[in-house]
Amino acid sequence: MEVSAKELRRKTRLLLDTVERGQAVTITYRGRAKARVVPMNQGSERAESVKQDELFGLWADRDDLVDPETWVRTLRQSRYP
């Protein structure tokens, strides 16, 4: 099923019911596909395939990224004192 962003705003419950029945819904904006809403069981299959991607965890071995909050604060320190 394909719906516009406007229809998504107006008929959210109807679209969620459609997804609950197992059908994927593609959201379009100005005629171009922008997003896809799929049932949760289909989405989890995609999440597993992402974890298998060679780029997943690319920076896992970096010592300076053990605490992401501190790392981001250090980056922003010069802009937001």
CSV table of N, CA and C in Angstrom, one decimal:
chain,number,residue,atom,x,y,z
A,1,MET,N,0.8,-1.2,0.0
A,1,MET,CA,0.0,0.0,0.0
A,1,MET,C,0.9,1.2,0.0
A,2,GLU,N,0.5,2.3,-0.7
A,2,GLU,CA,1.2,3.5,-0.8
A,2,GLU,C,0.3,4.7,-0.4
A,3,VAL,N,0.8,5.5,0.5
A,3,VAL,CA,0.0,6.7,0.9
A,3,VAL,C,0.8,7.9,1.0
A,4,SER,N,0.2,9.1,0.8
A,4,SER,CA,1.0,10.3,0.9
A,4,SER,C,1.1,10.7,2.4
A,5,ALA,N,2.0,11.6,2.6
A,5,ALA,CA,2.3,12.1,4.0
A,5,ALA,C,1.0,12.8,4.5
A,6,LYS,N,0.2,13.4,3.7
A,6,LYS,CA,-1.0,14.0,4.1
A,6,LYS,C,-2.0,13.0,4.6
A,7,GLU,N,-2.1,11.9,3.8
A,7,GLU,CA,-3.0,10.8,4.3
A,7,GLU,C,-2.5,10.1,5.6
A,8,LEU,N,-1.2,10.1,5.8
A,8,LEU,CA,-0.7,9.6,7.0
A,8,LEU,C,-1.2,10.4,8.2
A,9,ARG,N,-1.2,11.7,8.0
A,9,ARG,CA,-1.6,12.6,9.1
A,9,ARG,C,-3.1,12.4,9.4
A,10,ARG,N,-3.9,12.2,8.3
A,10,ARG,CA,-5.3,12.2,8.5
A,10,ARG,C,-5.9,10.8,8.8
A,11,LYS,N,-5.2,9.7,8.4
A,11,LYS,CA,-5.7,8.4,8.6
A,11,LYS,C,-4.7,7.5,9.3
A,12,THR,N,-4.0,8.0,10.3
A,12,THR,CA,-3.0,7.2,11.0
A,12,THR,C,-3.5,5.9,11.5
A,13,ARG,N,-4.7,5.9,12.2
A,13,ARG,CA,-5.2,4.7,12.8
A,13,ARG,C,-5.5,3.6,11.7
A,14,LEU,N,-6.1,4.0,10.6
A,14,LEU,CA,-6.4,3.1,9.5
A,14,LEU,C,-5.1,2.5,8.9
A,15,LEU,N,-4.0,3.3,8.8
A,15,LEU,CA,-2.8,2.8,8.3
A,15,LEU,C,-2.1,1.8,9.3
A,16,LEU,N,-2.2,2.1,10.6
A,16,LEU,CA,-1.7,1.2,11.6
A,16,LEU,C,-2.4,-0.1,11.6
A,17,ASP,N,-3.7,0.0,11.4
A,17,ASP,CA,-4.5,-1.3,11.3
A,17,ASP,C,-4.0,-2.1,10.1
A,18,THR,N,-3.7,-1.4,9.0
A,18,THR,CA,-3.2,-2.1,7.8
A,18,THR,C,-1.9,-2.8,8.1
A,19,VAL,N,-1.0,-2.1,8.8
A,19,VAL,CA,0.3,-2.7,9.1
A,19,VAL,C,0.1,-3.8,10.1
A,20,GLU,N,-0.8,-3.7,11.0
A,20,GLU,CA,-1.1,-4.8,12.0
A,20,GLU,C,-1.5,-6.1,11.3
A,21,ARG,N,-2.2,-5.9,10.2
A,21,ARG,CA,-2.7,-7.1,9.4
A,21,ARG,C,-1.5,-7.7,8.6
A,22,GLY,N,-0.4,-7.1,8.7
A,22,GLY,CA,0.8,-7.7,8.0
A,22,GLY,C,1.2,-7.1,6.7
A,23,GLN,N,0.6,-6.0,6.3
A,23,GLN,CA,0.9,-5.3,5.1
A,23,GLN,C,1.8,-4.1,5.3
A,24,ALA,N,2.8,-4.0,4.4
A,24,ALA,CA,3.7,-2.9,4.5
A,24,ALA,C,3.1,-1.6,3.9
A,25,VAL,N,3.4,-0.4,4.4
A,25,VAL,CA,2.8,0.8,3.9
A,25,VAL,C,4.0,1.7,3.5
A,26,THR,N,4.0,2.2,2.3
A,26,THR,CA,5.1,3.1,1.8
A,26,THR,C,4.5,4.5,1.9
A,27,ILE,N,5.3,5.4,2.6
A,27,ILE,CA,4.9,6.8,2.7
A,27,ILE,C,5.5,7.7,1.6
A,28,THR,N,4.8,8.4,0.9
A,28,THR,CA,5.3,9.3,-0.2
A,28,THR,C,5.2,10.7,0.2
A,29,TYR,N,6.1,11.5,-0.3
A,29,TYR,CA,6.0,13.0,-0.1
A,29,TYR,C,6.3,13.6,-1.5
A,30,ARG,N,5.3,14.3,-2.0
A,30,ARG,CA,5.4,14.9,-3.3
A,30,ARG,C,5.7,13.9,-4.4
A,31,GLY,N,5.1,12.7,-4.2
A,31,GLY,CA,5.2,11.6,-5.2
A,31,GLY,C,6.4,10.7,-5.1
A,32,ARG,N,7.3,11.0,-4.2
A,32,ARG,CA,8.5,10.2,-4.0
A,32,ARG,C,8.4,9.4,-2.7
A,33,ALA,N,8.8,8.2,-2.8
A,33,ALA,CA,8.8,7.3,-1.6
A,33,ALA,C,9.8,7.8,-0.6
A,34,LYS,N,9.4,8.0,0.7
A,34,LYS,CA,10.3,8.5,1.7
A,34,LYS,C,10.5,7.6,2.9
A,35,ALA,N,9.5,6.7,3.1
A,35,ALA,CA,9.6,5.8,4.3
A,35,ALA,C,8.7,4.6,4.0
A,36,ARG,N,9.0,3.6,4.8
A,36,ARG,CA,8.2,2.4,4.8
A,36,ARG,C,7.9,1.9,6.2
A,37,VAL,N,6.6,1.7,6.4
A,37,VAL,CA,6.2,1.2,7.7
A,37,VAL,C,5.9,-0.3,7.6
A,38,VAL,N,6.5,-1.1,8.3
A,38,VAL,CA,6.4,-2.6,8.2
A,38,VAL,C,6.0,-3.2,9.6
A,39,PRO,N,5.3,-4.3,9.6
A,39,PRO,CA,5.0,-4.9,10.9
A,39,PRO,C,6.3,-5.2,11.7
A,40,MET,N,6.2,-5.2,13.0
A,40,MET,CA,7.4,-5.4,13.8
A,40,MET,C,8.2,-6.7,13.5
A,41,ASN,N,7.5,-7.8,13.2
A,41,ASN,CA,8.3,-9.0,13.0
A,41,ASN,C,9.1,-8.9,11.7
A,42,GLN,N,8.7,-8.1,10.7
A,42,GLN,CA,9.5,-7.9,9.5
A,42,GLN,C,10.6,-7.0,9.8
A,43,GLY,N,10.4,-6.0,10.6
A,43,GLY,CA,11.5,-5.0,10.9
A,43,GLY,C,12.6,-5.7,11.7
A,44,SER,N,12.3,-6.6,12.6
A,44,SER,CA,13.4,-7.3,13.4
A,44,SER,C,14.3,-8.1,12.5
A,45,GLU,N,13.8,-8.7,11.4
A,45,GLU,CA,14.6,-9.4,10.4
A,45,GLU,C,15.6,-8.4,9.8
A,46,ARG,N,15.2,-7.2,9.5
A,46,ARG,CA,16.1,-6.2,8.9
A,46,ARG,C,17.2,-5.8,9.9
A,47,ALA,N,16.8,-5.7,11.2
A,47,ALA,CA,17.7,-5.3,12.3
A,47,ALA,C,18.8,-6.3,12.4
A,48,GLU,N,18.5,-7.6,12.3
A,48,GLU,CA,19.5,-8.6,12.4
A,48,GLU,C,20.4,-8.6,11.2
A,49,SER,N,19.9,-8.3,10.0
A,49,SER,CA,20.8,-8.2,8.9
A,49,SER,C,21.7,-7.0,9.0
A,50,VAL,N,21.3,-5.9,9.6
A,50,VAL,CA,22.2,-4.8,9.8
A,50,VAL,C,23.3,-5.1,10.7
A,51,LYS,N,23.1,-5.9,11.7
A,51,LYS,CA,24.1,-6.3,12.7
A,51,LYS,C,25.2,-7.1,12.0
A,52,GLN,N,24.8,-7.8,10.9
A,52,GLN,CA,25.8,-8.6,10.2
A,52,GLN,C,26.6,-7.8,9.2
A,53,ASP,N,26.2,-6.5,9.0
A,53,ASP,CA,27.0,-5.7,8.1
A,53,ASP,C,28.4,-5.4,8.6
A,54,GLU,N,29.3,-5.4,7.6
A,54,GLU,CA,30.7,-5.2,8.0
A,54,GLU,C,31.0,-3.9,8.7
A,55,LEU,N,30.2,-2.9,8.5
A,55,LEU,CA,30.4,-1.6,9.1
A,55,LEU,C,29.8,-1.4,10.5
A,56,PHE,N,29.0,-2.4,10.9
A,56,PHE,CA,28.4,-2.3,12.2
A,56,PHE,C,29.4,-2.5,13.3
A,57,GLY,N,29.5,-1.6,14.2
A,57,GLY,CA,30.5,-1.6,15.3
A,57,GLY,C,31.9,-1.2,14.8
A,58,LEU,N,31.9,-0.4,13.8
A,58,LEU,CA,33.2,0.1,13.2
A,58,LEU,C,34.1,0.7,14.2
A,59,TRP,N,33.6,1.5,15.1
A,59,TRP,CA,34.4,2.1,16.1
A,59,TRP,C,34.5,1.4,17.5
A,60,ALA,N,34.1,0.2,17.5
A,60,ALA,CA,33.9,-0.5,18.8
A,60,ALA,C,35.3,-0.6,19.5
A,61,ASP,N,36.4,-0.7,18.8
A,61,ASP,CA,37.7,-0.9,19.5
A,61,ASP,C,38.4,0.5,19.8
A,62,ARG,N,37.8,1.6,19.6
A,62,ARG,CA,38.4,2.9,19.9
A,62,ARG,C,38.3,3.2,21.4
A,63,ASP,N,39.4,3.5,22.0
A,63,ASP,CA,39.5,3.8,23.4
A,63,ASP,C,38.8,5.1,23.8
A,64,ASP,N,38.9,6.1,22.9
A,64,ASP,CA,38.3,7.4,23.2
A,64,ASP,C,36.8,7.4,23.1
A,65,LEU,N,36.1,6.3,22.7
A,65,LEU,CA,34.7,6.3,22.6
A,65,LEU,C,34.0,5.3,23.6
A,66,VAL,N,34.7,5.1,24.6
A,66,VAL,CA,34.2,4.2,25.7
A,66,VAL,C,33.0,4.9,26.3
A,67,ASP,N,33.0,6.2,26.5
A,67,ASP,CA,31.9,6.9,27.1
A,67,ASP,C,31.5,8.0,26.0
A,68,PRO,N,30.5,7.7,25.2
A,68,PRO,CA,30.1,8.6,24.1
A,68,PRO,C,29.7,10.0,24.6
A,69,GLU,N,29.1,10.1,25.8
A,69,GLU,CA,28.6,11.4,26.3
A,69,GLU,C,29.8,12.3,26.5
A,70,THR,N,30.9,11.8,27.1
A,70,THR,CA,32.1,12.5,27.3
A,70,THR,C,32.7,12.9,26.0
A,71,TRP,N,32.7,12.0,25.1
A,71,TRP,CA,33.3,12.3,23.8
A,71,TRP,C,32.6,13.4,23.1
A,72,VAL,N,31.3,13.4,23.1
A,72,VAL,CA,30.5,14.4,22.4
A,72,VAL,C,30.7,15.8,23.1
A,73,ARG,N,30.7,15.8,24.5
A,73,ARG,CA,30.9,17.0,25.2
A,73,ARG,C,32.3,17.6,24.9
A,74,THR,N,33.3,16.8,24.7
A,74,THR,CA,34.6,17.2,24.3
A,74,THR,C,34.6,17.9,23.0
A,75,LEU,N,33.9,17.3,22.0
A,75,LEU,CA,33.8,17.8,20.7
A,75,LEU,C,33.1,19.2,20.7
A,76,ARG,N,32.1,19.3,21.5
A,76,ARG,CA,31.3,20.5,21.5
A,76,ARG,C,31.8,21.6,22.4
A,77,GLN,N,32.9,21.3,23.2
A,77,GLN,CA,33.4,22.2,24.1
A,77,GLN,C,33.8,23.6,23.5
A,78,SER,N,34.4,23.6,22.4
A,78,SER,CA,34.8,24.8,21.7
A,78,SER,C,33.6,25.7,21.3
A,79,ARG,N,32.5,25.0,20.9
A,79,ARG,CA,31.4,25.8,20.4
A,79,ARG,C,30.4,26.2,21.6
A,80,TYR,N,30.3,25.3,22.6
A,80,TYR,CA,29.4,25.6,23.7
A,80,TYR,C,30.2,25.6,25.0
A,81,PRO,N,30.8,26.7,25.4
A,81,PRO,CA,31.6,26.7,26.6
A,81,PRO,C,30.8,26.5,27.9
